[in-house]
mmCIF file of C-alpha atoms and ligand atoms in Angstrom:
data_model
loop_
_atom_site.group_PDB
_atom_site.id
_atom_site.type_symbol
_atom_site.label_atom_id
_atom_site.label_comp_id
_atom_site.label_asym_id
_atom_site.label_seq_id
_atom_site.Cartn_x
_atom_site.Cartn_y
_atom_site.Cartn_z
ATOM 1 C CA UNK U 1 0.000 0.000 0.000
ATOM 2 C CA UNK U 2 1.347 3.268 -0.921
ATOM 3 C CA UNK U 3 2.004 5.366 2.758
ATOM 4 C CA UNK U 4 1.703 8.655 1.034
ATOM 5 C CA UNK U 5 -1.583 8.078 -1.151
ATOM 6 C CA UNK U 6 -3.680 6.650 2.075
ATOM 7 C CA UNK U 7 -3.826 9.798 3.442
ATOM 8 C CA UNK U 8 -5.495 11.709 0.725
ATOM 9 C CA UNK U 9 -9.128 11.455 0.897
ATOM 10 C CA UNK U 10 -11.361 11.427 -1.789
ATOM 11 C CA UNK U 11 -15.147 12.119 -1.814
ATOM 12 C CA UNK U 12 -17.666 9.900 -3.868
ATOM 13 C CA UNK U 13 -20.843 11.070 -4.396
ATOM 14 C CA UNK U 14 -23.472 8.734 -6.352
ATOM 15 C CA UNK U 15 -27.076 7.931 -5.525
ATOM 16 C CA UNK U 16 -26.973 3.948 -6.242
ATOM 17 C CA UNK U 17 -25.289 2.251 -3.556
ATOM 18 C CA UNK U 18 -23.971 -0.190 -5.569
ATOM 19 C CA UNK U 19 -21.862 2.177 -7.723
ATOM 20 C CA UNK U 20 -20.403 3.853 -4.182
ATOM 21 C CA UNK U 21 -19.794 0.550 -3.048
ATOM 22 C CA UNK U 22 -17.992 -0.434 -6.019
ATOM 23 C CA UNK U 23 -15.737 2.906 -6.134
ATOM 24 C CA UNK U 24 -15.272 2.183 -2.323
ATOM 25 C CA UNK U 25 -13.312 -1.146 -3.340
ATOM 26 C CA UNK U 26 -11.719 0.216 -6.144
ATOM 27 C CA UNK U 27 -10.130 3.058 -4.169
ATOM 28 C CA UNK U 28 -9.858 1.751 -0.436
ATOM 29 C CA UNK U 29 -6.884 0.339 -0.739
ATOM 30 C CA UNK U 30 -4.631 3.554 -1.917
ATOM 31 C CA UNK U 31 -7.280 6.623 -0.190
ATOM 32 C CA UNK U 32 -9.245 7.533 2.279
ATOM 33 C CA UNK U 33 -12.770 7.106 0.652
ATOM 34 C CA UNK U 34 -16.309 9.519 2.149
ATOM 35 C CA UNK U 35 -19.611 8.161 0.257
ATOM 36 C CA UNK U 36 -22.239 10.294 0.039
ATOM 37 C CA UNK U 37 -25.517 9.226 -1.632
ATOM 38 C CA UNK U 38 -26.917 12.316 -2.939
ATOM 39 C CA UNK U 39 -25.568 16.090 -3.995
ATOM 40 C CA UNK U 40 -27.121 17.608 -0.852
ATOM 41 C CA UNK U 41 -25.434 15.418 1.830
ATOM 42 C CA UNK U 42 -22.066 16.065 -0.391
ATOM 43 C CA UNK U 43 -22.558 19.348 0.179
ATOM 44 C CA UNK U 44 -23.220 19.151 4.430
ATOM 45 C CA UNK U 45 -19.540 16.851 4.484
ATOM 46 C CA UNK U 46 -17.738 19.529 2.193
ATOM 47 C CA UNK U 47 -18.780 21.947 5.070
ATOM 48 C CA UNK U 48 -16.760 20.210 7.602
ATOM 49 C CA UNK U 49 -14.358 18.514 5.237
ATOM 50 C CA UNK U 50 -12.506 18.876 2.603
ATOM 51 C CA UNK U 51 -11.110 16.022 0.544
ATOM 52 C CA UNK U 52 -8.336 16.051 -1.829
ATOM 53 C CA UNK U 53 -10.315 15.126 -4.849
ATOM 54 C CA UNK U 54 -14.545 14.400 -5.761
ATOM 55 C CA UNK U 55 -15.875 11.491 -8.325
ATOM 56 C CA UNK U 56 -19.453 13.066 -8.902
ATOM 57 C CA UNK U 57 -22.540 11.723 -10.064
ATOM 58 C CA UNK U 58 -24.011 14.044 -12.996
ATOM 59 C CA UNK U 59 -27.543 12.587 -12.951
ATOM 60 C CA UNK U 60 -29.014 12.369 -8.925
ATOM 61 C CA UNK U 61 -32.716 13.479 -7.472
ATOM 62 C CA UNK U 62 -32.590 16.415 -6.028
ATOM 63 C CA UNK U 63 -29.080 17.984 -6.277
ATOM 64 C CA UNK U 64 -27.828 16.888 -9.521
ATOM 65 C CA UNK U 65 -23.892 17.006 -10.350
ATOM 66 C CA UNK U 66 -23.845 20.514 -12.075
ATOM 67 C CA UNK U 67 -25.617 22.022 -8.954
ATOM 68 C CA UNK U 68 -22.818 20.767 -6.633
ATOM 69 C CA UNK U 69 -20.273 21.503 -8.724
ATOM 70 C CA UNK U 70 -21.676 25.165 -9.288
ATOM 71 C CA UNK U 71 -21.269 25.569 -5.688
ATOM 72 C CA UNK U 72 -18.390 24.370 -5.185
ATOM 73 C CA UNK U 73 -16.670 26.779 -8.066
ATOM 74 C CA UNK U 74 -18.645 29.491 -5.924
ATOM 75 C CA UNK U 75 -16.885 28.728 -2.601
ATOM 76 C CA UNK U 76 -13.159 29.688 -2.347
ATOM 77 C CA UNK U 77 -13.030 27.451 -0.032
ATOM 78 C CA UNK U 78 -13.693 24.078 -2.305
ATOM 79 C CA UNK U 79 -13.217 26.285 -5.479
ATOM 80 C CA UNK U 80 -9.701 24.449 -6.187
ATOM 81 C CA UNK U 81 -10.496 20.373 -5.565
ATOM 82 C CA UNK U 82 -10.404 18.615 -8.482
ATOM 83 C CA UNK U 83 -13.939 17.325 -9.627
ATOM 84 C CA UNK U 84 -14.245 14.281 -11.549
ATOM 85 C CA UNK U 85 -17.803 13.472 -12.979
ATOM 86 C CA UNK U 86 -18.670 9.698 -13.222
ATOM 87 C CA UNK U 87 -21.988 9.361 -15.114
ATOM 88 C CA UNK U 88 -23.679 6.570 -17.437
ATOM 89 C CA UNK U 89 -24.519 9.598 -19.979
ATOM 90 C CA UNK U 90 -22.960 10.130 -23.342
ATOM 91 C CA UNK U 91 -22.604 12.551 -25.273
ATOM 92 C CA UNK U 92 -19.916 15.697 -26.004
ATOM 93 C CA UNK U 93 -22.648 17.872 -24.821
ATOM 94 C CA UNK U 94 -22.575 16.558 -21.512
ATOM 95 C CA UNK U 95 -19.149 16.412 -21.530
ATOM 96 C CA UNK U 96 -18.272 19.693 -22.766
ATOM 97 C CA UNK U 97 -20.736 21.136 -20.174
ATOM 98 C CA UNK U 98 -19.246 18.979 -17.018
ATOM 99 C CA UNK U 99 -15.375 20.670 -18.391
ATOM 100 C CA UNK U 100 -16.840 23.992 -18.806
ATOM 101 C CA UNK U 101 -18.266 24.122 -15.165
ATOM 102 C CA UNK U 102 -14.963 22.979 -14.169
ATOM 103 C CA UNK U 103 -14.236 19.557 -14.103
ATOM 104 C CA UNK U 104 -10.802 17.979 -14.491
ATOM 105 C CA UNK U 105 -12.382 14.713 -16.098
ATOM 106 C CA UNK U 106 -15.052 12.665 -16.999
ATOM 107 C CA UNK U 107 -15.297 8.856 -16.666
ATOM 108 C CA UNK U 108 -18.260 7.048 -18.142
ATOM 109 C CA UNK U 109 -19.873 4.050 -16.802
ATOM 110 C CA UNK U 110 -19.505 1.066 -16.544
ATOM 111 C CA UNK U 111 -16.418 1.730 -14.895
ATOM 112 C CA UNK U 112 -13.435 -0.390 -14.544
ATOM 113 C CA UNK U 113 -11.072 -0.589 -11.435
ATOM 114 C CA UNK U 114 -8.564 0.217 -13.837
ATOM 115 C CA UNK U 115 -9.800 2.976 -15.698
ATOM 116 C CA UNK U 116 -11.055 4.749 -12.194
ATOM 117 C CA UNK U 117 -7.498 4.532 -10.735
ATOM 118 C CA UNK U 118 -5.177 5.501 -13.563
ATOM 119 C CA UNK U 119 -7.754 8.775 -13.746
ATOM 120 C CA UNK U 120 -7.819 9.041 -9.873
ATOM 121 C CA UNK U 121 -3.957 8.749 -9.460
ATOM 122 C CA UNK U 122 -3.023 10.672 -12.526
ATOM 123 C CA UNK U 123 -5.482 13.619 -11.185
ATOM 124 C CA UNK U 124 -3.745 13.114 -7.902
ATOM 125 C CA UNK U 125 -0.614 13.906 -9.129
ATOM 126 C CA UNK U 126 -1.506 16.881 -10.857
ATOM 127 C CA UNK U 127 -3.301 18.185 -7.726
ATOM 128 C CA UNK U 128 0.098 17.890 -6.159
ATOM 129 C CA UNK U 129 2.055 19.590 -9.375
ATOM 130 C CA UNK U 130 -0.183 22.240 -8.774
ATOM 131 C CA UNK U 131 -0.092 23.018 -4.921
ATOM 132 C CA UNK U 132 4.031 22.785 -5.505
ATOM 133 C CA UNK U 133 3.355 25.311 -8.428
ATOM 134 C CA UNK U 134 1.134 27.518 -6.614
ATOM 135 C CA UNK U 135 2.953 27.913 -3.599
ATOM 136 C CA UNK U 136 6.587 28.498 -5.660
ATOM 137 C CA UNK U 137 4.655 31.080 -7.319
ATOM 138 C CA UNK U 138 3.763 32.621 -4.050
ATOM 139 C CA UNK U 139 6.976 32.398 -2.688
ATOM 140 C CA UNK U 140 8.093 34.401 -5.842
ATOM 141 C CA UNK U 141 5.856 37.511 -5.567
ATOM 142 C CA UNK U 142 6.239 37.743 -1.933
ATOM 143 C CA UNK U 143 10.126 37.340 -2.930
ATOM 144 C CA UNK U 144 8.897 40.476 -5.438
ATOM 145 C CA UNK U 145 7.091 42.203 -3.068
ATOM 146 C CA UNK U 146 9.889 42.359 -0.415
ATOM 147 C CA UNK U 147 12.411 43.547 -3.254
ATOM 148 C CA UNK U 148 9.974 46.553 -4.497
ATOM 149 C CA UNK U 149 9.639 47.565 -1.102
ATOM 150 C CA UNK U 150 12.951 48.044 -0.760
ATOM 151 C CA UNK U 151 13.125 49.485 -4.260
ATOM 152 C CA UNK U 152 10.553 52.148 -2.688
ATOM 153 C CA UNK U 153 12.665 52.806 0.567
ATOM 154 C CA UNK U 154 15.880 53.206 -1.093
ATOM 155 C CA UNK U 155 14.116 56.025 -3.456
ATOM 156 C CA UNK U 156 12.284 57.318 -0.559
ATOM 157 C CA UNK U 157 15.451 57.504 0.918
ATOM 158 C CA UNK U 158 17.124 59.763 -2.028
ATOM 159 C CA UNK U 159 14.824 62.281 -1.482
ATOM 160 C CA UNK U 160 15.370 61.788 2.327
ATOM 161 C CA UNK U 161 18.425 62.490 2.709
ATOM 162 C CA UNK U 162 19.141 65.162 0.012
ATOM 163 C CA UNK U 163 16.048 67.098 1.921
ATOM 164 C CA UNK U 164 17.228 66.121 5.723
ATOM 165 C CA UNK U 165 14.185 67.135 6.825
ATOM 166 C CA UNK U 166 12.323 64.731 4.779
ATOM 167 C CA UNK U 167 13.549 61.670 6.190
ATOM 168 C CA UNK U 168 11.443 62.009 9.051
ATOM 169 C CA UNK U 169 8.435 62.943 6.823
ATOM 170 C CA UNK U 170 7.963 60.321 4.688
ATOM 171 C CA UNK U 171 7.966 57.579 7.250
ATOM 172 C CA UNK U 172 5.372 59.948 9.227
ATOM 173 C CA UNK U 173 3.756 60.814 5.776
ATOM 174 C CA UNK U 174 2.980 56.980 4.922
ATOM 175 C CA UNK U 175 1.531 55.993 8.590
ATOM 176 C CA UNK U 176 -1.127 58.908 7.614
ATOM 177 C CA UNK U 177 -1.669 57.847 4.864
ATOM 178 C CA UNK U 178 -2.025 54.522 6.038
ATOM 179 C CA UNK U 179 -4.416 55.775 8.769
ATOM 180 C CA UNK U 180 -6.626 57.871 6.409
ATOM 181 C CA UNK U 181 -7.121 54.775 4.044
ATOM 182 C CA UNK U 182 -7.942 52.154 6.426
ATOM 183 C CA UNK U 183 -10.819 54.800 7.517
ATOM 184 C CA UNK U 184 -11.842 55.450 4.387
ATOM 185 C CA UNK U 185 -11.830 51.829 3.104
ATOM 186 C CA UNK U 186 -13.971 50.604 6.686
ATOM 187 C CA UNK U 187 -16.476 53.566 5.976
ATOM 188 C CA UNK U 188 -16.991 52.910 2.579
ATOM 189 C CA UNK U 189 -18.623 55.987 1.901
ATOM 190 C CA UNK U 190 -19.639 56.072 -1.759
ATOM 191 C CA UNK U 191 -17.270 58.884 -2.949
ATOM 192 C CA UNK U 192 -13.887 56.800 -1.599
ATOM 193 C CA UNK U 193 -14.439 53.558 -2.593
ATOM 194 C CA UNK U 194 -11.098 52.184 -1.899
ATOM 195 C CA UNK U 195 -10.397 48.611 -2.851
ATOM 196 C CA UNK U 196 -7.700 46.565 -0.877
ATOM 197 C CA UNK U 197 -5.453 46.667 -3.580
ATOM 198 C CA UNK U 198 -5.976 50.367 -4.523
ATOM 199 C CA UNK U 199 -5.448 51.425 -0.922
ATOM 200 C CA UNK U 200 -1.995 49.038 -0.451
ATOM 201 C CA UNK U 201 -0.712 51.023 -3.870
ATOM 202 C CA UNK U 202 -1.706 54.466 -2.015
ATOM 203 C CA UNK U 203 0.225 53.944 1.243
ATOM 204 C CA UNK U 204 3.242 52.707 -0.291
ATOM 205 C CA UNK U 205 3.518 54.919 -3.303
ATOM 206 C CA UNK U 206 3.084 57.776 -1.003
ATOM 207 C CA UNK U 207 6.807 57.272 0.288
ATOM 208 C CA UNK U 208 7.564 58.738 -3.434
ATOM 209 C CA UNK U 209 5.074 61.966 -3.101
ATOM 210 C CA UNK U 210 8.438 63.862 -3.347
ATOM 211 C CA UNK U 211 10.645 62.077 -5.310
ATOM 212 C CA UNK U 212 10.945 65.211 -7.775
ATOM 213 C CA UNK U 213 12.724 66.760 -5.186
ATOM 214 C CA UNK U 214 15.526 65.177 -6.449
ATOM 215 C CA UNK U 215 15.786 67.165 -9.430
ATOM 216 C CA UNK U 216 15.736 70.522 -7.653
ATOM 217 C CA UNK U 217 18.803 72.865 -7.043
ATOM 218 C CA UNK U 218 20.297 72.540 -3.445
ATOM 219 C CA UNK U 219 20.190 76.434 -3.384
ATOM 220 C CA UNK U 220 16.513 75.654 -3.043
ATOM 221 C CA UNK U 221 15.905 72.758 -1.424
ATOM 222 C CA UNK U 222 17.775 73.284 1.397
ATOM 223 C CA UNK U 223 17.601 77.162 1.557
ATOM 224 C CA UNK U 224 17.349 77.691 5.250
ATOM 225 C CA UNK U 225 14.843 80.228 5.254
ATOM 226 C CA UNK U 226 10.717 80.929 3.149
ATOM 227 C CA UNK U 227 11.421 80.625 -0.569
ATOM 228 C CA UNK U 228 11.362 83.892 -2.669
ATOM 229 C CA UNK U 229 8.228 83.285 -5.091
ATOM 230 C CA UNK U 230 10.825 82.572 -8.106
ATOM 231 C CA UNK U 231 12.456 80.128 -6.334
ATOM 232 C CA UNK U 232 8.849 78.567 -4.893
ATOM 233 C CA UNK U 233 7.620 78.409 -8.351
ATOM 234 C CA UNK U 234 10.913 76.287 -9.593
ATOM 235 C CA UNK U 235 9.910 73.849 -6.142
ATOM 236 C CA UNK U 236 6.730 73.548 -7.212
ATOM 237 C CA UNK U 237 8.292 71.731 -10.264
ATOM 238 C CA UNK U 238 9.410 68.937 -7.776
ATOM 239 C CA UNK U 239 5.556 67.598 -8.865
ATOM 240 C CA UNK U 240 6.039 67.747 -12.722
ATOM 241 C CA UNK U 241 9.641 66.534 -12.241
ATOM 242 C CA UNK U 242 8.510 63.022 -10.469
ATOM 243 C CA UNK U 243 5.751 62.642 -12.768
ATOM 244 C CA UNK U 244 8.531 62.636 -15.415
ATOM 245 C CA UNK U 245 10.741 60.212 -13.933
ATOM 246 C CA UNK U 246 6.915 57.491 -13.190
ATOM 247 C CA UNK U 247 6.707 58.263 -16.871
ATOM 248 C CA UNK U 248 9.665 56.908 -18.537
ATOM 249 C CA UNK U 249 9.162 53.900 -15.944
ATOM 250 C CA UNK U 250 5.667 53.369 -17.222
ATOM 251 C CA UNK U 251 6.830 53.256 -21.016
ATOM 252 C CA UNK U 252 9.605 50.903 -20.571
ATOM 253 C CA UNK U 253 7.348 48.617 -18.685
ATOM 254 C CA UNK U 254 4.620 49.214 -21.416
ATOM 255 C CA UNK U 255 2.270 51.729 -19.421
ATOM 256 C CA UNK U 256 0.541 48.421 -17.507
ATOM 257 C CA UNK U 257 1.436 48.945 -13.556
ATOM 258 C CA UNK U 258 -1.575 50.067 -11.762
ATOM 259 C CA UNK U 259 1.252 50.533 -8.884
ATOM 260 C CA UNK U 260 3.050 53.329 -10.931
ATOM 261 C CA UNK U 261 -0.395 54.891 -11.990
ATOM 262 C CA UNK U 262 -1.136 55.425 -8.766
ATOM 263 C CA UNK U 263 2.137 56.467 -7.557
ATOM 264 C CA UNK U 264 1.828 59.371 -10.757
ATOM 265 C CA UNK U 265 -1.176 60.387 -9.433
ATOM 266 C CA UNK U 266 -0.118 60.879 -5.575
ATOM 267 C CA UNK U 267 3.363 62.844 -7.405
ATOM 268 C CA UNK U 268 1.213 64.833 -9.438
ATOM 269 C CA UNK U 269 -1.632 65.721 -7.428
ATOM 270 C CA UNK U 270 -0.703 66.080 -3.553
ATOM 271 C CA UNK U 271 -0.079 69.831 -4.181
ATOM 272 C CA UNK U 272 -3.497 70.362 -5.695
ATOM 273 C CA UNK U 273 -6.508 72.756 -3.896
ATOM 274 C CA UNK U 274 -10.085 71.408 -3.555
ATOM 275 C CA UNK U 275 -10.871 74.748 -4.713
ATOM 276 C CA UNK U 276 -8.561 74.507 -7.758
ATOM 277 C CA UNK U 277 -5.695 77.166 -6.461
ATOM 278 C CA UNK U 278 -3.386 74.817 -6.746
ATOM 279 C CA UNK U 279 -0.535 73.696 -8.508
ATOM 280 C CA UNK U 280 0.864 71.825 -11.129
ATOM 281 C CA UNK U 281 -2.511 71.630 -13.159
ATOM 282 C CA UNK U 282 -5.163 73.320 -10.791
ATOM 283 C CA UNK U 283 -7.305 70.805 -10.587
ATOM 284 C CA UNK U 284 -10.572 70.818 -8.289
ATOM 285 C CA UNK U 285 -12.654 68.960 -6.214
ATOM 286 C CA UNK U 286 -13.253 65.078 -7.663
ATOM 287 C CA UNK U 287 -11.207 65.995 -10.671
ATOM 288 C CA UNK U 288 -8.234 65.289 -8.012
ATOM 289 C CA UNK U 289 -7.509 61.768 -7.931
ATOM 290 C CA UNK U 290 -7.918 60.549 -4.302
ATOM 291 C CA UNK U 291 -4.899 59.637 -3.631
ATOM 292 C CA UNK U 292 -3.679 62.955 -4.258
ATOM 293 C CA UNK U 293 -6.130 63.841 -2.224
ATOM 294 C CA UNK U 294 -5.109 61.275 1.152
ATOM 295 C CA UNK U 295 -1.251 62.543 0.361
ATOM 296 C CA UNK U 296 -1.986 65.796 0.539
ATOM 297 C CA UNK U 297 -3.777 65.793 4.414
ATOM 298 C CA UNK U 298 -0.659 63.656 5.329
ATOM 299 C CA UNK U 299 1.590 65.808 3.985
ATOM 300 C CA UNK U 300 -0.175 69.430 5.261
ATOM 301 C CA UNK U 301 -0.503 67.655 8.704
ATOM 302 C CA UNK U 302 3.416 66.565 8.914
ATOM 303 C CA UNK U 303 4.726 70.490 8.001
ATOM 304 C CA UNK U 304 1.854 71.643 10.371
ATOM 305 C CA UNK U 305 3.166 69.560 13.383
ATOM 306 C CA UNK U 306 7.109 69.437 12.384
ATOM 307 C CA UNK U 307 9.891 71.863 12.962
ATOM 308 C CA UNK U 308 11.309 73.658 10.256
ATOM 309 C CA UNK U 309 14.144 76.074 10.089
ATOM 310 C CA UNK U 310 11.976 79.210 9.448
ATOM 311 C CA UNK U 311 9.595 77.830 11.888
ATOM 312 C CA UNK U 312 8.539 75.597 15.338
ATOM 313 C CA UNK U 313 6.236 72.389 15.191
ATOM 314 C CA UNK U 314 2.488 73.141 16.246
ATOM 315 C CA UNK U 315 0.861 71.040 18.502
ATOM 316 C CA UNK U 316 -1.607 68.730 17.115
ATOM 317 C CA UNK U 317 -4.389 71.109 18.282
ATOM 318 C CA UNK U 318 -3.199 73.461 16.439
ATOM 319 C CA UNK U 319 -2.432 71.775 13.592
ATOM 320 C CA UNK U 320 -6.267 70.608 13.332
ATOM 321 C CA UNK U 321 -7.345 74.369 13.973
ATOM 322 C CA UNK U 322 -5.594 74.768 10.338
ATOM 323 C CA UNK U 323 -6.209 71.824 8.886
ATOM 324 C CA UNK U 324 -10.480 72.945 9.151
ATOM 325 C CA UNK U 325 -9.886 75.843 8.618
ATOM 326 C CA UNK U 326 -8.174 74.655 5.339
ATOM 327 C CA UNK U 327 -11.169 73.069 4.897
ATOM 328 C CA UNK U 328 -12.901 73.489 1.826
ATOM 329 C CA UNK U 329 -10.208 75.542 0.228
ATOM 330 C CA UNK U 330 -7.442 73.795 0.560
ATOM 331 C CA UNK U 331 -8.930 70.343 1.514
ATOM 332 C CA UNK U 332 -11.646 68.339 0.460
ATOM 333 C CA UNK U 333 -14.314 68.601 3.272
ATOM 334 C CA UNK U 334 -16.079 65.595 2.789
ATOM 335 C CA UNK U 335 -12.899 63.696 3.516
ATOM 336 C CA UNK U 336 -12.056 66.327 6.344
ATOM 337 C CA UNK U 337 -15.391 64.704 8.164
ATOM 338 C CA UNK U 338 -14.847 61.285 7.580
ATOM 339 C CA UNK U 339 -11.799 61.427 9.780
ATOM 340 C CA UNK U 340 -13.162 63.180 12.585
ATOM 341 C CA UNK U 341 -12.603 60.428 14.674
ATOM 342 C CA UNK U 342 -9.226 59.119 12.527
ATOM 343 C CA UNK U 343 -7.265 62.556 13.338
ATOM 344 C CA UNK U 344 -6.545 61.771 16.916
ATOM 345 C CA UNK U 345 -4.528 58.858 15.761
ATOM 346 C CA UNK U 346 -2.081 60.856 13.755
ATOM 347 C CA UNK U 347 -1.225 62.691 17.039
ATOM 348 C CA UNK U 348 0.110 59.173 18.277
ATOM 349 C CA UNK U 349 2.221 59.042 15.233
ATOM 350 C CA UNK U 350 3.520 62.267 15.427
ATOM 351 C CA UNK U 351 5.034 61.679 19.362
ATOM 352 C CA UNK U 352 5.949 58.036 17.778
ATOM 353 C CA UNK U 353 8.030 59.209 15.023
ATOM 354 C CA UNK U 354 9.866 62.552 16.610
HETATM 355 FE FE1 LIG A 1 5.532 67.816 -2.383
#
């Protein structure tokens, strides 16, 4: 008896006891084999169980074989076991039907002990392939993952330390941002509807909200005291400058990465007005991409509470005081009030971080 095959379990579901008995003997001696009689009492074991693989009945009273298999494509949960149908019908129709609802096979009856194992044990193995396969490929992205992370840091870290007062600010910058999007995405308020994946590209692109700054003069950047309006108007370039470099990233890679989209949009944007006095393109209210939108209350709230060498750190209260009063000129209010209750957090970061 092979040690490794008894363990996998396989589920047989057929309404004439004969047939289960049959497949029972025919499979005992290298699975575990569950019979169940009918489609609904399939379904009650594949709540508490789940086997490795299911020979299924097509034509049963009540629940037939498409019904279970329908639910079973519908649950994530049993989504991915292989489903075999075993049925005494003929016909490509049927078959073609049973492989478009997403069975791996089809085995007509009569069946042979030898026919039902080669099938069994071949779909077995591929069931294994697969698992191997899909978790390689997860190691690989989360291999990915880890390594564009870092990719973001290290650029994060450019700006940083050109800017050494931005070092501090982008770590602070991307736990707002991360605060303000887990609100928004548990609220669910019509106007931010945030998916998971739209919200994870928002927090970490924001590390890059300055990355322009890289391409401005040191005589600027790190001019000690408030920017003459010539020289303000070459910072506010820093915006245009980023979106450049996210540009010539997005062409070589084909213009496909939903990641570099947003991260254009939070480079572009965070320096626009709700009421369209801002800059690089003066765009207003819901013609600002949200995530332009998050950046720029993390970033107002960070050079509202942080020292600067033309000027002390406010206290959070104060920093609030502005930030409503901002309100509806500088910041979109409908966001502003969503927070209410999020703001008080970003105090926490604030003593965290300095
Ligand atoms: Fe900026």
């Amino acid at each position: 008896m092979n040690e490794e095959k008894s363990f996998r379990g396989i589920l047989v579901v057929d309404d004439d006891a004969t047939n289960l008995r049959m497949l029972q003997e025919i499979l005992s001696s290298q699975y575990k084999v569950y019979a169940a009689p009918s489609g609904e009492r399939a379904m009650a074991f594949l709540g508490k169980r789940k086997p490795d693989l299911i020979l299924l009945d097509v034509e049963m009273p009540g629940m037939n074989g498409y019904q279970v298999i329908r639910s079973l494509k519908e649950n994530p949960e049993t989504a991915s076991i292989p489903v075999l149908f075993l049925t005494a019908q003929e016909g490509r129709d049927k078959e073609e039907t049973a492989l478009q609802l997403g069975a791996v096979d089809y085995i007509l009856k009569p069946i042979t002990a030898g026919v039902v194992l080669a099938r069994v044990n071949l779909h077995m193995e591929l069931e294994v392939y697969r698992k191997r396969l899909e978790m390689l490929v997860e190691q690989k992205t989360e291999q990915l993952r880890n390594t564009q992370d870092s990719i973001l840091d290290i650029l994060a870290n450019v700006t940083g330390w050109r800017d050494s007062g931005t070092g501090g600010h982008i770590t602070r910058t991307t736990a707002y941002s991360r605060l303000v999007v887990d609100c928004l995405m548990e609220k669910n308020h019509p106007n931010y509807r945030i998916n998971p994946q739209y919200g994870e590209h928002i927090v970490k692109t924001s590390k890059l909200h300055d990355i322009g700054k890289v391409a401005i003069s040191d005589s600027i950047l790190l001019k000690p005291g408030r920017l003459s309006p010539e020289e303000f108007d070459e910072m506010k370039k820093h915006t245009t400058f980023g979106a450049r470099m996210i540009d010539d990233a997005m062409a070589d890679l084909g213009d496909v990465s939903p990641f570099l989209h947003v991260a254009r949009e939070i480079v572009i944007s965070h320096h626009e007005w709700w009421d369209g006095s801002g800059y690089p393109n003066a765009l207003s209210g819901g013609k600002i991409p949200i995530s332009g939108r998050v950046m720029a209350i993390s970033d107002i709230y960070d050079s509202l509470t942080s020292e600067r060498p033309y000027k002390d750190a406010m206290s959070h209260q104060e920093a609030m005081s502005i930030l409503y009063k901002e309100t509806g000129a500088h910041l979109d209010p409908l966001l502003i009030d969503l927070l209410h209750d999020t703001f008080p957090i970003f105090e926490e970061i604030t003593v965290a971080q300095q």
